[in-house]
């Protein structure tokens, strides 16, 4: 659905960028534009890194960051348009650095189990 000339606001279903026939841009067009933009603005060492090599890598980076920042998986899944099982199947291995905070929260609540060697 093309953007109306009477409004400058996109409506649900509108495309910000359209293909030649007015539909969705071809993946090859998006990939070429992404590659050109990265080459134009990134330092060589960043350009050669895997981060952001594909447009979809940005999604992975964002979802992983939200999970590592402690955003509940149900919320991240909702924002991503995924189910929690799909989200966790993909990103559970990427979550890190939360154990110290989790231990502090459990200790504060008195719910941390005794260590086996604490006898």
PDB file of C-alpha atoms in Angstrom, residues 2-62:
ATOM      1  CA  UNK A   2       1.673   3.281  -1.036  1.00  0.00           C
ATOM      2  CA  UNK A   3       1.957   6.180   1.378  1.00  0.00           C
ATOM      3  CA  UNK A   4      -0.847   8.684   0.871  1.00  0.00           C
ATOM      4  CA  UNK A   5       0.230  12.013  -0.589  1.00  0.00           C
ATOM      5  CA  UNK A   6      -2.111  13.741   1.898  1.00  0.00           C
ATOM      6  CA  UNK A   7      -0.167  12.626   4.947  1.00  0.00           C
ATOM      7  CA  UNK A   8       3.485  12.274   5.799  1.00  0.00           C
ATOM      8  CA  UNK A   9       2.827   9.561   8.381  1.00  0.00           C
ATOM      9  CA  UNK A  10       3.133   5.900   7.592  1.00  0.00           C
ATOM     10  CA  UNK A  11       0.081   3.813   8.273  1.00  0.00           C
ATOM     11  CA  UNK A  12       0.034   0.122   9.174  1.00  0.00           C
ATOM     12  CA  UNK A  13       0.909  -1.822   6.053  1.00  0.00           C
ATOM     13  CA  UNK A  14       2.665   1.108   4.348  1.00  0.00           C
ATOM     14  CA  UNK A  15       6.164   0.546   2.992  1.00  0.00           C
ATOM     15  CA  UNK A  16       8.850   3.128   3.694  1.00  0.00           C
ATOM     16  CA  UNK A  17      10.887   1.801   0.773  1.00  0.00           C
ATOM     17  CA  UNK A  18       9.174   0.107  -2.142  1.00  0.00           C
ATOM     18  CA  UNK A  19      10.384  -2.116  -4.941  1.00  0.00           C
ATOM     19  CA  UNK A  20      10.021  -1.162  -8.585  1.00  0.00           C
ATOM     20  CA  UNK A  21       6.505  -2.587  -8.789  1.00  0.00           C
ATOM     21  CA  UNK A  22       5.470  -0.936  -5.513  1.00  0.00           C
ATOM     22  CA  UNK A  23       5.939  -4.069  -3.407  1.00  0.00           C
ATOM     23  CA  UNK A  24       8.585  -5.188  -0.959  1.00  0.00           C
ATOM     24  CA  UNK A  25      12.203  -4.541  -1.937  1.00  0.00           C
ATOM     25  CA  UNK A  26      14.121  -7.569  -3.165  1.00  0.00           C
ATOM     26  CA  UNK A  27      16.531  -9.059  -0.661  1.00  0.00           C
ATOM     27  CA  UNK A  28      19.421  -8.515  -3.071  1.00  0.00           C
ATOM     28  CA  UNK A  29      18.674  -4.761  -3.184  1.00  0.00           C
ATOM     29  CA  UNK A  30      18.612  -4.555   0.606  1.00  0.00           C
ATOM     30  CA  UNK A  31      21.864  -6.532   0.903  1.00  0.00           C
ATOM     31  CA  UNK A  32      23.668  -4.307  -1.633  1.00  0.00           C
ATOM     32  CA  UNK A  33      22.469  -1.113   0.075  1.00  0.00           C
ATOM     33  CA  UNK A  34      23.474  -2.487   3.496  1.00  0.00           C
ATOM     34  CA  UNK A  35      26.929  -3.499   2.257  1.00  0.00           C
ATOM     35  CA  UNK A  36      27.469  -0.079   0.619  1.00  0.00           C
ATOM     36  CA  UNK A  37      26.346   1.789   3.734  1.00  0.00           C
ATOM     37  CA  UNK A  38      28.654  -0.269   5.979  1.00  0.00           C
ATOM     38  CA  UNK A  39      31.613   0.321   3.631  1.00  0.00           C
ATOM     39  CA  UNK A  40      30.911   4.064   3.590  1.00  0.00           C
ATOM     40  CA  UNK A  41      30.861   4.600   7.354  1.00  0.00           C
ATOM     41  CA  UNK A  42      32.754   1.847   9.165  1.00  0.00           C
ATOM     42  CA  UNK A  43      36.430   1.633   9.992  1.00  0.00           C
ATOM     43  CA  UNK A  44      38.102  -1.309   8.226  1.00  0.00           C
ATOM     44  CA  UNK A  45      38.454  -3.425  11.403  1.00  0.00           C
ATOM     45  CA  UNK A  46      34.745  -2.997  12.184  1.00  0.00           C
ATOM     46  CA  UNK A  47      33.757  -3.665   8.584  1.00  0.00           C
ATOM     47  CA  UNK A  48      35.661  -6.965   8.683  1.00  0.00           C
ATOM     48  CA  UNK A  49      34.069  -8.068  11.969  1.00  0.00           C
ATOM     49  CA  UNK A  50      30.974 -10.298  11.892  1.00  0.00           C
ATOM     50  CA  UNK A  51      28.883  -7.752  13.815  1.00  0.00           C
ATOM     51  CA  UNK A  52      26.239  -6.294  11.550  1.00  0.00           C
ATOM     52  CA  UNK A  53      27.501  -8.113   8.481  1.00  0.00           C
ATOM     53  CA  UNK A  54      23.900  -8.922   7.586  1.00  0.00           C
ATOM     54  CA  UNK A  55      20.893  -6.672   8.271  1.00  0.00           C
ATOM     55  CA  UNK A  56      19.407  -9.516  10.338  1.00  0.00           C
ATOM     56  CA  UNK A  57      22.472  -9.459  12.628  1.00  0.00           C
ATOM     57  CA  UNK A  58      21.101  -6.230  14.117  1.00  0.00           C
ATOM     58  CA  UNK A  59      18.005  -8.103  15.269  1.00  0.00           C
ATOM     59  CA  UNK A  60      20.149 -10.775  16.915  1.00  0.00           C
ATOM     60  CA  UNK A  61      22.279  -8.127  18.601  1.00  0.00           C
ATOM     61  CA  UNK A  62      19.268  -6.230  19.945  1.00  0.00           C
TER      62      UNK A  62
END
